[in-house]
Amino acid sequence: MISSSTIFCSTHTWNLEQHSAEEDSDLEIDSRIYDRFLALLNISSDGPPTQSYITHFWDPSPSLRRDDNGDDVDLAWYQKTTLLESRTMIEAGTTGMRTWLASLVLAQYLIRHPDLVRGKRILELGSGIGFLGCVVATLQCLDHDYGAGTVWLSDVNETVLARCQDNVRLPCNTSSSHPNVRCCFLDWSAALDPDRIVVTKALLREEISPHLILGADIVFDPSLIPPLVAVLNLALRENPSASAIIALTERNPATMQKFVDAISNSEGLTWEQMDLGVINTAFVEGGPDTGNAVLVFKIQASRGTN
């Protein structure tokens, strides 16, 4: 793939050559420009694309400014979320180093319904590099009437967690000013392990005690379903007012059905599929999930399971 730098250099070198030919046949282009162009052409394209800082612009109050100015966009109204992320599907043995479609869709929904997170204790499962967490933390920072709330971002991969923490703390992100953002290691399989369940239960119910649990694109492998359901059961079972919103990209209908069946067969949980209505998915960019449906589920503790 030709890089944007190569295209830029090629275009402007050609323009300079045309201009010099028209204006003065003796005018020469600085040799350093050609040196730079040749250096870009010699860069090997055999390896994967390098990591990049990606900035997403989003309107924190889309309902207030819908169609106010037609096609005009005033960036003064917009928040931005910047992340260092991979441009490949898998890096360092994990899919957690980039932002996936379901995170973008769920973020857009929360932006339109900020009351779900304002002043609340939020836990994200499988937070990845932190896009959704940054958006939630920003929404809490913008709502001065309810206080900052708390945002817990969890993952099982230490490298991913470190990147998540770095992204949340980027000075250009409003989330960096949030006083109560925590990044924590959470292995869902501990909820199925008698030797580790006590510590995990204490973390979920006593330390975090979430009002709302979020998860996006966290069921890409059927083997993740039993431990995920166990974690949700552990976190929600004694807190009937709490709920989870899980957004999943439907890549494999069989995997999606296994998730639905597992929740349905759980003694402590109930679920419903949410209708998000028509959402302007302003975040969505081209990628491997383009065209796939995103299904969103609300999960709560069954009555009488406290």
mmCIF file of C-alpha atoms in Angstrom:
data_model
loop_
_atom_site.group_PDB
_atom_site.id
_atom_site.type_symbol
_atom_site.label_atom_id
_atom_site.label_comp_id
_atom_site.label_asym_id
_atom_site.label_seq_id
_atom_site.Cartn_x
_atom_site.Cartn_y
_atom_site.Cartn_z
ATOM 1 C CA MET A 1 0.000 0.000 0.000
ATOM 2 C CA ILE A 2 1.325 3.454 -0.912
ATOM 3 C CA SER A 3 1.560 5.700 2.130
ATOM 4 C CA SER A 4 -0.037 9.132 2.301
ATOM 5 C CA SER A 5 3.452 10.631 2.689
ATOM 6 C CA THR A 6 4.551 9.065 -0.603
ATOM 7 C CA ILE A 7 1.436 10.309 -2.404
ATOM 8 C CA PHE A 8 1.905 13.803 -0.968
ATOM 9 C CA CYS A 9 5.570 13.936 -1.945
ATOM 10 C CA SER A 10 4.907 12.542 -5.419
ATOM 11 C CA THR A 11 2.120 15.018 -6.135
ATOM 12 C CA HIS A 12 4.021 18.065 -4.995
ATOM 13 C CA THR A 13 7.237 17.016 -6.704
ATOM 14 C CA TRP A 14 5.299 16.761 -9.963
ATOM 15 C CA ASN A 15 3.702 20.177 -9.351
ATOM 16 C CA LEU A 16 7.099 21.736 -8.703
ATOM 17 C CA GLU A 17 8.497 20.212 -11.873
ATOM 18 C CA GLN A 18 5.590 21.558 -13.911
ATOM 19 C CA HIS A 19 5.893 25.000 -12.335
ATOM 20 C CA SER A 20 9.643 25.199 -12.876
ATOM 21 C CA ALA A 21 9.258 24.136 -16.503
ATOM 22 C CA GLU A 22 6.678 26.839 -17.139
ATOM 23 C CA GLU A 23 8.406 29.659 -15.283
ATOM 24 C CA ASP A 24 12.109 29.165 -15.872
ATOM 25 C CA SER A 25 13.865 26.334 -17.626
ATOM 26 C CA ASP A 26 16.997 26.999 -15.557
ATOM 27 C CA LEU A 27 15.149 26.717 -12.226
ATOM 28 C CA GLU A 28 16.125 23.566 -10.349
ATOM 29 C CA ILE A 29 14.288 21.727 -7.611
ATOM 30 C CA ASP A 30 16.248 21.257 -4.408
ATOM 31 C CA SER A 31 17.846 17.807 -4.500
ATOM 32 C CA ARG A 32 16.685 17.152 -0.928
ATOM 33 C CA ILE A 33 13.117 16.900 -2.199
ATOM 34 C CA TYR A 34 14.114 14.132 -4.591
ATOM 35 C CA ASP A 35 16.133 12.452 -1.844
ATOM 36 C CA ARG A 36 13.078 12.404 0.397
ATOM 37 C CA PHE A 37 10.851 11.050 -2.370
ATOM 38 C CA LEU A 38 13.313 8.263 -3.182
ATOM 39 C CA ALA A 39 13.649 7.391 0.494
ATOM 40 C CA LEU A 40 9.882 6.969 0.760
ATOM 41 C CA LEU A 41 9.821 4.749 -2.315
ATOM 42 C CA ASN A 42 12.528 2.552 -0.824
ATOM 43 C CA ILE A 43 10.640 1.936 2.399
ATOM 44 C CA SER A 44 9.694 -1.743 2.481
ATOM 45 C CA SER A 45 5.981 -2.440 2.235
ATOM 46 C CA ASP A 46 6.369 -6.100 3.187
ATOM 47 C CA GLY A 47 5.697 -5.575 6.898
ATOM 48 C CA PRO A 48 2.416 -4.667 8.594
ATOM 49 C CA PRO A 49 1.318 -1.024 8.748
ATOM 50 C CA THR A 50 2.696 0.895 11.685
ATOM 51 C CA GLN A 51 0.591 1.970 14.640
ATOM 52 C CA SER A 52 -1.120 5.315 14.249
ATOM 53 C CA TYR A 53 -2.764 7.976 16.355
ATOM 54 C CA ILE A 54 -6.417 8.021 15.319
ATOM 55 C CA THR A 55 -8.638 10.954 16.313
ATOM 56 C CA HIS A 56 -12.427 10.624 16.400
ATOM 57 C CA PHE A 57 -14.495 13.834 16.510
ATOM 58 C CA TRP A 58 -17.929 13.605 18.082
ATOM 59 C CA ASP A 59 -20.730 15.918 19.102
ATOM 60 C CA PRO A 60 -21.594 15.521 22.817
ATOM 61 C CA SER A 61 -25.075 16.995 22.238
ATOM 62 C CA PRO A 62 -26.157 15.763 18.788
ATOM 63 C CA SER A 63 -29.877 16.130 19.480
ATOM 64 C CA LEU A 64 -29.488 19.863 20.202
ATOM 65 C CA ARG A 65 -27.744 20.705 16.947
ATOM 66 C CA ARG A 66 -29.309 18.298 14.493
ATOM 67 C CA ASP A 67 -29.731 19.943 11.086
ATOM 68 C CA ASP A 68 -29.031 23.402 12.519
ATOM 69 C CA ASN A 69 -26.518 24.310 9.826
ATOM 70 C CA GLY A 70 -27.182 21.800 7.098
ATOM 71 C CA ASP A 71 -23.896 20.335 5.985
ATOM 72 C CA ASP A 72 -21.780 22.854 7.914
ATOM 73 C CA VAL A 73 -19.758 21.453 10.793
ATOM 74 C CA ASP A 74 -18.536 23.660 13.622
ATOM 75 C CA LEU A 75 -15.731 21.730 15.314
ATOM 76 C CA ALA A 76 -15.915 24.095 18.283
ATOM 77 C CA TRP A 77 -18.910 22.043 19.471
ATOM 78 C CA TYR A 78 -17.096 18.749 19.104
ATOM 79 C CA GLN A 79 -15.152 16.589 21.499
ATOM 80 C CA LYS A 80 -12.292 14.510 20.200
ATOM 81 C CA THR A 81 -10.936 11.170 21.312
ATOM 82 C CA THR A 82 -7.414 10.269 20.216
ATOM 83 C CA LEU A 83 -5.917 6.804 20.542
ATOM 84 C CA LEU A 84 -2.711 5.090 19.545
ATOM 85 C CA GLU A 85 -3.920 1.912 17.913
ATOM 86 C CA SER A 86 -2.902 -0.867 15.584
ATOM 87 C CA ARG A 87 -3.917 -0.784 11.941
ATOM 88 C CA THR A 88 -3.922 -4.577 11.748
ATOM 89 C CA MET A 89 -6.575 -6.985 12.996
ATOM 90 C CA ILE A 90 -4.152 -8.840 15.286
ATOM 91 C CA GLU A 91 -1.025 -7.472 16.929
ATOM 92 C CA ALA A 92 1.130 -9.043 19.636
ATOM 93 C CA GLY A 93 -1.220 -12.031 19.665
ATOM 94 C CA THR A 94 -4.332 -10.035 20.557
ATOM 95 C CA THR A 95 -7.235 -8.314 18.810
ATOM 96 C CA GLY A 96 -7.376 -5.696 21.562
ATOM 97 C CA MET A 97 -4.964 -3.182 20.042
ATOM 98 C CA ARG A 98 -7.510 -1.536 17.754
ATOM 99 C CA THR A 99 -11.058 -0.173 17.940
ATOM 100 C CA TRP A 100 -13.826 -2.386 16.548
ATOM 101 C CA LEU A 101 -17.242 -1.623 15.079
ATOM 102 C CA ALA A 102 -19.379 -2.519 18.107
ATOM 103 C CA SER A 103 -17.436 -0.043 20.278
ATOM 104 C CA LEU A 104 -18.217 2.740 17.822
ATOM 105 C CA VAL A 105 -21.919 1.882 17.745
ATOM 106 C CA LEU A 106 -22.214 1.574 21.527
ATOM 107 C CA ALA A 107 -20.336 4.848 22.029
ATOM 108 C CA GLN A 108 -22.752 6.618 19.696
ATOM 109 C CA TYR A 109 -25.694 5.239 21.676
ATOM 110 C CA LEU A 110 -24.241 6.418 25.007
ATOM 111 C CA ILE A 111 -23.537 9.870 23.582
ATOM 112 C CA ARG A 112 -27.234 10.123 22.716
ATOM 113 C CA HIS A 113 -28.205 8.807 26.173
ATOM 114 C CA PRO A 114 -25.635 10.304 28.579
ATOM 115 C CA ASP A 115 -27.987 9.778 31.522
ATOM 116 C CA LEU A 116 -26.944 6.113 31.427
ATOM 117 C CA VAL A 117 -23.422 7.006 32.580
ATOM 118 C CA ARG A 118 -23.587 10.416 34.256
ATOM 119 C CA GLY A 119 -22.483 10.208 37.876
ATOM 120 C CA LYS A 120 -22.507 6.395 37.719
ATOM 121 C CA ARG A 121 -20.004 3.668 38.504
ATOM 122 C CA ILE A 122 -19.198 2.111 35.140
ATOM 123 C CA LEU A 123 -17.318 -1.121 34.466
ATOM 124 C CA GLU A 124 -16.195 -1.998 30.956
ATOM 125 C CA LEU A 125 -15.310 -5.610 30.227
ATOM 126 C CA GLY A 126 -12.646 -6.154 27.582
ATOM 127 C CA SER A 127 -11.865 -2.456 27.300
ATOM 128 C CA GLY A 128 -9.130 -2.903 24.699
ATOM 129 C CA ILE A 129 -7.199 0.274 23.966
ATOM 130 C CA GLY A 130 -9.847 2.415 25.641
ATOM 131 C CA PHE A 131 -12.009 4.084 22.991
ATOM 132 C CA LEU A 132 -15.337 3.432 24.706
ATOM 133 C CA GLY A 133 -13.837 4.179 28.120
ATOM 134 C CA CYS A 134 -12.503 7.526 26.888
ATOM 135 C CA VAL A 135 -15.940 8.477 25.571
ATOM 136 C CA VAL A 136 -17.671 7.484 28.829
ATOM 137 C CA ALA A 137 -15.105 9.339 30.950
ATOM 138 C CA THR A 138 -15.519 12.416 28.758
ATOM 139 C CA LEU A 139 -19.315 12.317 29.083
ATOM 140 C CA GLN A 140 -18.937 12.186 32.864
ATOM 141 C CA CYS A 141 -16.467 15.092 32.850
ATOM 142 C CA LEU A 142 -18.842 17.226 30.790
ATOM 143 C CA ASP A 143 -21.744 16.735 33.194
ATOM 144 C CA HIS A 144 -20.903 18.939 36.164
ATOM 145 C CA ASP A 145 -24.279 18.492 37.883
ATOM 146 C CA TYR A 146 -23.820 14.812 38.691
ATOM 147 C CA GLY A 147 -20.150 14.616 39.658
ATOM 148 C CA ALA A 148 -17.484 12.648 37.866
ATOM 149 C CA GLY A 149 -18.633 9.140 38.690
ATOM 150 C CA THR A 150 -16.166 6.277 38.331
ATOM 151 C CA VAL A 151 -14.982 4.393 35.251
ATOM 152 C CA TRP A 152 -13.307 0.994 35.564
ATOM 153 C CA LEU A 153 -11.653 -0.307 32.400
ATOM 154 C CA SER A 154 -10.736 -3.984 32.546
ATOM 155 C CA ASP A 155 -8.921 -6.445 30.322
ATOM 156 C CA VAL A 156 -6.994 -9.703 30.615
ATOM 157 C CA ASN A 157 -4.007 -8.579 28.534
ATOM 158 C CA GLU A 158 -1.452 -6.457 30.399
ATOM 159 C CA THR A 159 -0.054 -4.916 27.198
ATOM 160 C CA VAL A 160 -3.528 -3.868 26.104
ATOM 161 C CA LEU A 161 -4.252 -2.439 29.562
ATOM 162 C CA ALA A 162 -1.068 -0.370 29.464
ATOM 163 C CA ARG A 163 -2.050 1.048 26.078
ATOM 164 C CA CYS A 164 -5.564 1.732 27.384
ATOM 165 C CA GLN A 165 -4.187 3.679 30.333
ATOM 166 C CA ASP A 166 -1.853 5.671 28.085
ATOM 167 C CA ASN A 167 -4.697 6.576 25.729
ATOM 168 C CA VAL A 168 -7.029 7.653 28.521
ATOM 169 C CA ARG A 169 -4.278 9.896 29.890
ATOM 170 C CA LEU A 170 -3.358 11.576 26.611
ATOM 171 C CA PRO A 171 -3.474 15.322 27.385
ATOM 172 C CA CYS A 172 -5.514 15.979 24.237
ATOM 173 C CA ASN A 173 -8.344 13.797 25.602
ATOM 174 C CA THR A 174 -10.860 15.240 28.065
ATOM 175 C CA SER A 175 -10.761 11.853 29.802
ATOM 176 C CA SER A 176 -7.275 12.743 31.077
ATOM 177 C CA SER A 177 -8.866 15.186 33.536
ATOM 178 C CA HIS A 178 -11.249 12.580 34.982
ATOM 179 C CA PRO A 179 -10.224 11.915 38.610
ATOM 180 C CA ASN A 180 -11.714 8.429 38.867
ATOM 181 C CA VAL A 181 -10.659 6.311 35.897
ATOM 182 C CA ARG A 182 -9.168 2.951 36.878
ATOM 183 C CA CYS A 183 -7.563 0.322 34.651
ATOM 184 C CA CYS A 184 -7.604 -3.145 36.163
ATOM 185 C CA PHE A 185 -6.714 -6.704 35.239
ATOM 186 C CA LEU A 186 -9.752 -8.984 35.104
ATOM 187 C CA ASP A 187 -9.654 -12.618 34.022
ATOM 188 C CA TRP A 188 -13.222 -13.806 33.439
ATOM 189 C CA SER A 189 -12.226 -17.427 33.968
ATOM 190 C CA ALA A 190 -11.626 -16.601 37.630
ATOM 191 C CA ALA A 191 -15.413 -16.497 38.038
ATOM 192 C CA LEU A 192 -15.424 -20.242 37.274
ATOM 193 C CA ASP A 193 -12.409 -21.109 39.425
ATOM 194 C CA PRO A 194 -13.164 -22.023 43.079
ATOM 195 C CA ASP A 195 -9.677 -20.875 44.076
ATOM 196 C CA ARG A 196 -10.067 -17.400 42.568
ATOM 197 C CA ILE A 197 -13.766 -16.658 42.687
ATOM 198 C CA VAL A 198 -13.675 -15.113 46.173
ATOM 199 C CA VAL A 199 -11.172 -12.425 45.151
ATOM 200 C CA THR A 200 -13.015 -11.751 41.896
ATOM 201 C CA LYS A 201 -16.342 -11.521 43.701
ATOM 202 C CA ALA A 202 -14.916 -8.984 46.147
ATOM 203 C CA LEU A 203 -13.538 -6.894 43.280
ATOM 204 C CA LEU A 204 -16.815 -6.872 41.368
ATOM 205 C CA ARG A 205 -19.304 -6.504 44.206
ATOM 206 C CA GLU A 206 -17.421 -4.535 46.845
ATOM 207 C CA GLU A 207 -14.693 -2.488 45.183
ATOM 208 C CA ILE A 208 -16.258 -1.700 41.806
ATOM 209 C CA SER A 209 -19.967 -2.279 42.547
ATOM 210 C CA PRO A 210 -21.023 -1.054 39.093
ATOM 211 C CA HIS A 211 -24.298 0.601 38.211
ATOM 212 C CA LEU A 212 -23.686 -0.275 34.572
ATOM 213 C CA ILE A 213 -21.457 -2.824 32.859
ATOM 214 C CA LEU A 214 -20.431 -2.236 29.261
ATOM 215 C CA GLY A 215 -18.904 -4.595 26.732
ATOM 216 C CA ALA A 216 -18.292 -4.317 23.004
ATOM 217 C CA ASP A 217 -17.078 -7.012 20.619
ATOM 218 C CA ILE A 218 -16.172 -9.324 23.483
ATOM 219 C CA VAL A 219 -17.726 -12.548 22.153
ATOM 220 C CA PHE A 220 -15.587 -13.247 19.089
ATOM 221 C CA ASP A 221 -14.706 -16.767 20.309
ATOM 222 C CA PRO A 222 -17.257 -19.289 21.676
ATOM 223 C CA SER A 223 -14.812 -20.274 24.439
ATOM 224 C CA LEU A 224 -15.231 -16.805 25.970
ATOM 225 C CA ILE A 225 -18.968 -17.193 26.501
ATOM 226 C CA PRO A 226 -19.070 -19.346 29.705
ATOM 227 C CA PRO A 227 -16.586 -17.174 31.654
ATOM 228 C CA LEU A 228 -18.269 -13.978 30.431
ATOM 229 C CA VAL A 229 -21.678 -15.180 31.595
ATOM 230 C CA ALA A 230 -20.134 -16.197 34.925
ATOM 231 C CA VAL A 231 -18.646 -12.717 35.405
ATOM 232 C CA LEU A 232 -21.945 -11.032 34.556
ATOM 233 C CA ASN A 233 -23.760 -13.316 36.987
ATOM 234 C CA LEU A 234 -21.236 -12.585 39.707
ATOM 235 C CA ALA A 235 -21.424 -8.818 39.219
ATOM 236 C CA LEU A 236 -25.190 -8.467 38.757
ATOM 237 C CA ARG A 237 -26.668 -11.201 40.934
ATOM 238 C CA GLU A 238 -26.836 -9.225 44.190
ATOM 239 C CA ASN A 239 -27.497 -5.859 42.571
ATOM 240 C CA PRO A 240 -30.944 -5.884 40.915
ATOM 241 C CA SER A 241 -30.712 -2.193 40.015
ATOM 242 C CA ALA A 242 -27.557 -2.744 37.962
ATOM 243 C CA SER A 243 -27.502 -3.807 34.336
ATOM 244 C CA ALA A 244 -25.136 -4.626 31.506
ATOM 245 C CA ILE A 245 -25.223 -3.415 27.911
ATOM 246 C CA ILE A 246 -23.287 -5.691 25.588
ATOM 247 C CA ALA A 247 -22.814 -4.786 21.907
ATOM 248 C CA LEU A 248 -21.709 -7.593 19.605
ATOM 249 C CA THR A 249 -20.864 -7.577 15.920
ATOM 250 C CA GLU A 250 -22.600 -10.492 14.240
ATOM 251 C CA ARG A 251 -19.785 -12.160 12.340
ATOM 252 C CA ASN A 252 -20.869 -15.736 13.058
ATOM 253 C CA PRO A 253 -24.581 -16.326 13.779
ATOM 254 C CA ALA A 254 -23.773 -19.612 15.537
ATOM 255 C CA THR A 255 -21.520 -17.839 18.048
ATOM 256 C CA MET A 256 -24.169 -15.191 18.645
ATOM 257 C CA GLN A 257 -26.775 -17.888 19.275
ATOM 258 C CA LYS A 258 -24.485 -19.620 21.765
ATOM 259 C CA PHE A 259 -24.198 -16.365 23.693
ATOM 260 C CA VAL A 260 -27.976 -15.873 23.747
ATOM 261 C CA ASP A 261 -28.504 -19.484 24.823
ATOM 262 C CA ALA A 262 -25.935 -19.181 27.606
ATOM 263 C CA ILE A 263 -27.627 -16.083 29.024
ATOM 264 C CA SER A 264 -31.058 -17.689 28.678
ATOM 265 C CA ASN A 265 -29.925 -20.841 30.482
ATOM 266 C CA SER A 266 -28.261 -18.936 33.300
ATOM 267 C CA GLU A 267 -30.309 -19.147 36.489
ATOM 268 C CA GLY A 268 -29.381 -15.643 37.592
ATOM 269 C CA LEU A 269 -29.752 -13.515 34.459
ATOM 270 C CA THR A 270 -32.387 -12.197 32.085
ATOM 271 C CA TRP A 271 -31.835 -10.451 28.780
ATOM 272 C CA GLU A 272 -33.523 -8.448 26.073
ATOM 273 C CA GLN A 273 -32.310 -7.257 22.705
ATOM 274 C CA MET A 274 -32.284 -3.474 22.493
ATOM 275 C CA ASP A 275 -33.632 -1.525 19.556
ATOM 276 C CA LEU A 276 -31.230 1.378 19.161
ATOM 277 C CA GLY A 277 -33.386 2.981 16.512
ATOM 278 C CA VAL A 278 -31.762 4.919 13.693
ATOM 279 C CA ILE A 279 -28.329 6.036 14.863
ATOM 280 C CA ASN A 280 -26.008 8.277 12.915
ATOM 281 C CA THR A 281 -22.917 6.112 13.259
ATOM 282 C CA ALA A 282 -20.566 9.033 12.808
ATOM 283 C CA PHE A 283 -17.629 7.006 14.115
ATOM 284 C CA VAL A 284 -17.878 4.109 11.695
ATOM 285 C CA GLU A 285 -14.959 3.826 9.308
ATOM 286 C CA GLY A 286 -14.197 1.256 6.647
ATOM 287 C CA GLY A 287 -12.795 -1.970 7.997
ATOM 288 C CA PRO A 288 -13.238 -5.714 8.271
ATOM 289 C CA ASP A 289 -16.635 -5.347 9.978
ATOM 290 C CA THR A 290 -18.161 -2.956 7.459
ATOM 291 C CA GLY A 291 -21.643 -4.190 6.562
ATOM 292 C CA ASN A 292 -22.002 -6.487 9.573
ATOM 293 C CA ALA A 293 -24.915 -6.039 11.964
ATOM 294 C CA VAL A 294 -24.293 -5.000 15.563
ATOM 295 C CA LEU A 295 -26.696 -6.527 18.092
ATOM 296 C CA VAL A 296 -27.051 -4.916 21.510
ATOM 297 C CA PHE A 297 -28.278 -6.754 24.599
ATOM 298 C CA LYS A 298 -29.405 -5.482 27.982
ATOM 299 C CA ILE A 299 -28.743 -7.999 30.757
ATOM 300 C CA GLN A 300 -29.942 -7.873 34.362
ATOM 301 C CA ALA A 301 -30.223 -10.141 37.367
ATOM 302 C CA SER A 302 -33.324 -12.303 37.493
ATOM 303 C CA ARG A 303 -35.801 -11.373 40.188
ATOM 304 C CA GLY A 304 -35.457 -13.435 43.320
ATOM 305 C CA THR A 305 -31.775 -14.288 42.777
ATOM 306 C CA ASN A 306 -30.284 -11.937 45.380
#
